[in-house]
Coordinates of C-alpha atoms and ligand atoms in Angstrom, one line a residue:
X22 CA 19.6 -0.1 3.2
X23 CA 17.3 -2.6 1.6
X24 CA 13.8 -1.5 1.2
X25 CA 11.6 -4.6 1.4
X26 CA 7.9 -4.4 0.4
X27 CA 6.8 -8.0 0.0
X28 CA 6.9 -11.2 1.9
X29 CA 9.1 -13.1 -0.6
X30 CA 11.7 -10.4 -0.6
X31 CA 11.7 -10.5 3.2
X32 CA 12.2 -14.2 3.2
X33 CA 15.1 -13.9 0.8
X34 CA 16.7 -11.2 2.9
X35 CA 16.3 -13.3 6.0
X36 CA 17.9 -16.3 4.4
X37 CA 20.8 -14.1 3.2
X38 CA 21.5 -13.0 6.8
X39 CA 21.4 -16.7 8.0
X40 CA 23.9 -17.6 5.2
X41 CA 26.2 -14.8 6.2
X42 CA 26.0 -16.0 9.8
X43 CA 24.4 -12.7 11.0
X44 CA 21.8 -12.5 13.8
X45 CA 18.8 -10.3 13.2
X46 CA 17.6 -7.6 15.6
X47 CA 14.1 -6.4 14.8
X48 CA 12.5 -3.0 15.6
X49 CA 8.8 -3.0 14.8
X50 CA 7.2 0.5 14.4
X51 CA 4.2 2.3 13.0
X52 CA 6.4 4.8 11.3
X53 CA 6.5 8.6 11.6
X54 CA 9.8 8.0 13.2
X55 CA 11.2 10.3 16.0
X56 CA 14.2 10.1 18.3
X57 CA 12.4 7.5 20.5
X58 CA 12.3 5.1 17.5
X59 CA 15.8 6.0 16.5
X60 CA 17.1 5.2 20.0
X61 CA 15.5 1.7 19.6
X62 CA 17.5 1.3 16.4
X63 CA 20.7 2.5 18.1
X64 CA 20.1 0.0 20.9
X65 CA 19.8 -2.8 18.3
X66 CA 22.9 -1.6 16.4
X67 CA 25.0 -1.5 19.6
X68 CA 24.5 -5.2 20.5
X69 CA 27.8 -7.0 20.8
X70 CA 26.9 -9.6 18.2
X71 CA 26.5 -6.8 15.6
X72 CA 23.2 -8.1 14.2
X73 CA 21.6 -7.0 10.9
X74 CA 19.0 -4.5 12.0
X75 CA 15.6 -4.7 10.4
X76 CA 13.0 -2.0 11.1
X77 CA 9.3 -2.5 10.1
X78 CA 6.9 0.2 9.4
X79 CA 3.3 -0.8 9.5
X80 CA 0.3 1.1 10.7
X81 CA -1.6 -1.9 12.1
X82 CA -5.3 -1.5 11.6
X83 CA -6.1 -4.4 14.0
X84 CA -4.8 -2.4 17.0
X85 CA -6.8 0.7 16.4
X86 CA -10.2 0.7 18.1
X87 CA -11.0 4.2 16.8
X88 CA -11.4 4.6 13.0
X89 CA -10.6 8.4 13.2
X90 CA -7.4 7.7 15.1
X91 CA -6.4 5.2 12.4
X92 CA -7.4 7.6 9.5
X93 CA -5.3 10.5 10.9
X94 CA -2.3 8.5 12.1
X95 CA 0.7 10.3 10.5
X96 CA 2.2 8.5 7.5
X97 CA 5.6 9.8 6.5
X98 CA 7.3 7.0 4.6
X99 CA 9.8 9.1 2.6
X100 CA 11.1 10.9 5.7
X101 CA 11.2 7.7 7.7
X102 CA 13.3 5.9 5.0
X103 CA 15.7 8.9 4.8
X104 CA 16.2 8.8 8.6
X105 CA 16.8 5.0 8.6
X106 CA 19.2 5.3 5.7
X107 CA 21.2 7.9 7.6
X108 CA 21.4 5.6 10.6
X109 CA 22.7 2.8 8.3
X110 CA 20.0 0.4 9.1
X111 CA 20.3 -2.8 7.1
X112 CA 16.8 -3.2 5.9
X113 CA 13.3 -1.7 6.3
X114 CA 10.2 -3.8 5.8
X115 CA 7.1 -1.9 4.6
X116 CA 4.4 -4.6 4.2
X117 CA 1.1 -3.9 2.5
X118 CA -2.1 -4.1 4.5
X119 CA -3.3 -7.0 2.3
X120 CA -0.1 -9.0 3.0
X121 CA -0.5 -8.7 6.8
X122 CA -4.3 -8.2 7.4
X123 CA -6.3 -9.8 4.5
X124 CA -10.1 -9.4 4.7
X125 CA -11.4 -10.5 8.1
X126 CA -13.2 -13.5 6.6
X127 CA -10.0 -15.0 5.4
X128 CA -8.2 -14.3 8.7
X129 CA -9.8 -15.7 11.8
X130 CA -7.0 -16.6 14.2
X131 CA -6.1 -14.0 16.9
X132 CA -3.4 -14.0 19.6
X133 CA -5.1 -13.2 22.9
X134 CA -2.6 -11.8 25.5
X135 CA -4.9 -12.8 28.4
X136 CA -4.7 -11.3 31.8
X137 CA -1.9 -8.8 31.1
X138 CA -4.3 -7.0 28.7
X139 CA -7.1 -6.8 31.2
X140 CA -6.3 -3.5 32.7
X141 CA -5.2 0.0 31.6
X142 CA -4.7 0.3 27.9
X143 CA -6.4 -3.0 27.4
X144 CA -9.5 -1.7 29.2
X145 CA -9.4 1.7 27.6
X146 CA -8.9 0.3 24.1
X147 CA -10.8 -3.0 23.7
X148 CA -9.1 -5.3 21.1
X149 CA -5.9 -3.1 21.0
X150 CA -3.5 -5.7 22.5
X151 CA -5.0 -8.6 20.7
X152 CA -4.5 -6.7 17.4
X153 CA -0.9 -5.8 18.5
X154 CA 0.0 -9.3 19.6
X155 CA -1.5 -10.9 16.5
X156 CA 0.5 -8.7 14.1
X157 CA 3.7 -8.8 16.3
X158 CA 3.5 -12.6 16.2
X159 CA 3.1 -12.6 12.4
X160 CA 6.1 -10.2 12.1
X161 CA 8.2 -12.4 14.4
X162 CA 7.4 -15.4 12.2
X163 CA 8.3 -13.5 9.1
X164 CA 11.5 -11.8 10.3
X165 CA 12.7 -14.6 12.6
X166 CA 14.8 -12.3 14.7
X167 CA 17.0 -13.3 17.5
X168 CA 16.3 -10.0 19.3
X169 CA 13.4 -7.6 19.2
X170 CA 13.5 -4.1 20.6
X171 CA 10.6 -2.2 22.2
X172 CA 10.1 1.1 24.1
X173 CA 9.4 1.2 27.8
X174 CA 7.1 4.1 26.9
X175 CA 4.5 1.6 26.0
X176 CA 5.2 -0.4 29.2
X177 CA 2.1 -2.6 29.1
X178 CA 2.9 -3.5 25.4
X179 CA 6.5 -4.4 26.4
X180 CA 5.3 -6.7 29.2
X181 CA 2.8 -8.3 26.9
X182 CA 5.4 -9.0 24.2
X183 CA 7.7 -10.5 26.9
X184 CA 4.9 -12.8 27.9
X185 CA 4.0 -13.6 24.3
X186 CA 7.5 -15.0 23.5
X187 CA 7.7 -16.8 26.8
X188 CA 4.2 -18.4 26.7
X189 CA 4.5 -19.3 23.0
X190 CA 8.1 -20.5 23.2
X191 CA 9.4 -18.0 20.6
X192 CA 13.2 -18.0 20.7
X193 CA 13.5 -14.2 20.7
X194 CA 15.1 -12.0 23.3
X195 CA 13.0 -8.9 24.1
X196 CA 14.9 -5.8 24.9
X197 CA 13.2 -2.7 26.5
X198 CA 14.7 0.7 25.9
X199 CA 14.0 3.7 28.2
X200 CA 11.7 6.4 27.1
X201 CA 13.1 9.2 25.0
X202 CA 11.7 12.6 26.1
X203 CA 11.6 16.2 24.9
X204 CA 13.7 18.6 27.0
X205 CA 10.6 19.5 29.1
X206 CA 10.0 15.9 29.9
X207 CA 7.2 15.1 27.5
X208 CA 7.6 11.5 26.2
X209 CA 8.1 11.7 22.4
X210 CA 5.2 10.3 20.5
X211 CA 3.9 10.4 16.9
X212 CA 0.7 11.9 18.2
X213 CA 2.4 14.9 19.9
X214 CA 2.3 16.8 16.6
X215 CA -1.5 17.1 17.0
X216 CA -1.2 19.1 20.2
X217 CA -1.9 22.8 19.8
X218 CA 0.4 25.4 21.3
X219 CA -1.5 25.6 24.7
X220 CA -1.8 21.8 25.0
X221 CA 1.9 21.3 24.2
X222 CA 2.7 23.6 27.1
X223 CA 0.5 21.7 29.4
X224 CA 1.6 18.2 28.2
X225 CA 4.9 17.9 30.2
X226 CA 2.8 18.1 33.4
X227 CA 2.0 14.4 33.0
X228 CA 5.6 13.4 33.3
X229 CA 6.3 15.9 36.1
X230 CA 3.3 14.6 38.1
X231 CA 4.5 11.0 37.6
X232 CA 8.0 11.9 38.8
X233 CA 6.6 13.8 41.9
X234 CA 4.2 11.0 42.7
X235 CA 7.0 8.4 42.6
X236 CA 9.1 10.7 44.9
X237 CA 6.3 11.1 47.4
X238 CA 5.7 7.4 47.6
X239 CA 9.4 6.8 48.2
X240 CA 9.3 9.3 51.0
X241 CA 6.5 7.4 52.6
X242 CA 3.2 9.2 51.8
X243 CA 0.1 7.0 51.7
X244 CA -0.8 5.7 48.2
X245 CA -4.4 6.8 48.0
X246 CA -3.8 10.4 49.1
X247 CA -0.8 10.7 46.7
X248 CA -2.7 9.3 43.7
X249 CA -5.7 11.5 44.5
X250 CA -3.5 14.6 44.6
X251 CA -1.9 13.7 41.3
X252 CA -5.3 13.1 39.6
X253 CA -6.6 16.4 40.9
X254 CA -3.5 18.3 39.7
X255 CA -3.8 16.9 36.2
X256 CA -7.5 17.3 36.0
X257 CA -7.3 20.9 37.1
X258 CA -4.7 21.6 34.4
X259 CA -7.2 20.3 31.7
X260 CA -6.3 16.6 31.4
X261 CA -9.1 14.0 31.2
X262 CA -7.6 11.0 32.9
X263 CA -8.2 7.4 31.6
X264 CA -6.1 6.0 34.4
X265 CA -3.3 7.1 36.8
X266 CA -2.4 4.1 39.0
X267 CA 0.4 2.2 40.7
X268 CA 0.7 -1.4 39.7
X269 CA 2.9 -4.4 39.9
X270 CA 5.5 -4.3 37.1
X271 CA 5.2 -8.0 36.2
X272 CA 1.4 -8.7 36.3
X273 CA 0.2 -5.1 35.9
X274 CA -2.3 -5.7 38.7
X275 CA -3.1 -2.6 40.7
X276 CA -1.3 -2.2 44.0
X277 CA -3.4 -1.1 47.0
X278 CA -0.6 0.3 49.1
X279 CA 2.8 2.0 48.4
X280 CA 5.2 -0.7 47.2
X281 CA 7.8 -0.9 44.5
X282 CA 6.0 -1.1 41.1
X283 CA 5.3 1.1 38.2
X284 CA 3.0 4.2 37.8
X285 CA 1.0 4.0 34.6
X286 CA -0.9 6.9 33.2
X287 CA -3.0 7.7 30.2
X288 CA -4.6 11.1 29.9
X289 CA -6.2 13.2 27.2
X290 CA -5.7 16.8 26.2
X291 CA -8.6 17.6 23.9
X292 CA -8.6 14.7 21.4
X293 CA -4.9 13.8 22.0
X294 CA -4.2 10.8 24.2
X295 CA -0.8 10.8 26.1
X296 CA 0.7 7.8 27.6
X297 CA 3.5 7.7 30.2
X298 CA 4.9 5.7 33.1
X299 CA 7.4 6.0 35.9
X300 CA 9.0 3.3 38.0
X301 CA 8.6 3.4 41.8
X302 CA 11.5 1.9 43.7
X303 CA 11.0 1.7 47.5
X304 CA 14.0 1.4 49.8
Ligands
AMP430 P1 5.0 3.1 17.6 O1 5.5 3.5 16.2 O2 4.4 4.2 18.3 O3 4.1 1.8 17.5 O4 6.2 2.7 18.4 C1 7.2 1.7 17.9 C2 8.1 1.4 19.1 O5 8.8 2.6 19.5 C3 7.4 0.8 20.3 O6 8.3 -0.2 20.9 C4 7.3 2.0 21.2 O7 7.3 1.7 22.6 C5 8.6 2.7 20.9 N1 8.6 4.2 21.3 C6 7.6 5.1 20.9 N2 7.9 6.3 21.5 C7 9.0 6.1 22.2 C8 9.8 6.9 23.1 N3 9.4 8.2 23.3 N4 10.8 6.4 23.7 C9 11.2 5.1 23.5 N5 10.5 4.3 22.7 C10 9.4 4.7 22.1

């Protein structure tokens, strides 16, 4: 596996793939890799065109709106490289902060994802999606992939990236991969390691509640009552809810009655914020 740390090396690697006639499949991450990330890599590797797989690891300061969250974000470069080597990834890109986010004065252009960032994570974390879209755009230009792979766990992010490539005419296919979960249903996340023992036992209730809510909606229960029950159940168990809502999967606008869509949830246990979602498919 090639370990690429600067922009020139990345450009050389990219040109070598083009010369060899290989497509590039790209998996952007913030590192501290777990099985959720590794399943994105496997999805990239299992493409029929057998692309060269490039994983990036970059804790993007522009998408953190909380300095403490950024400071304590787990950085485990050696372990990450070992896991990617074992998976036979072709290359890992570890850009420096100064290469991607030079001092703000020298860097004034931002990519604004517009309406799709108005609700949910966008409302709870001002600037988050602009920071994400700006850095993903830069990474796409640098890596020039034919395919880029993202997790459905961050559903709003995935939809924003789909719109980003569509609206800005980037010739990149965006692939979404289903959420990888622990056995008890908790969506894997780099932040789970901060849950204490009691919180870790409570955490799977978020997924369980999403699944139950989707089921009740399918069976015909009215939306508001079902959502209210779900919120009460989670709040009683100690969650502080940022949102728990049914919305349209394409626009992410909230739905006012039970229809096919996606349930999106963000909830905190102590200082740890958990994110999850569940599709609702009505007959
Ligand atoms: P992150 O390192 O958290 O920025 O995530 C990098 C990529 O991995 C994003 O596309 C995430 O949606 C995806 N991802 C994170 N956790 C999971 C998971 N449990 N299952 C599937 N994809 C995930």
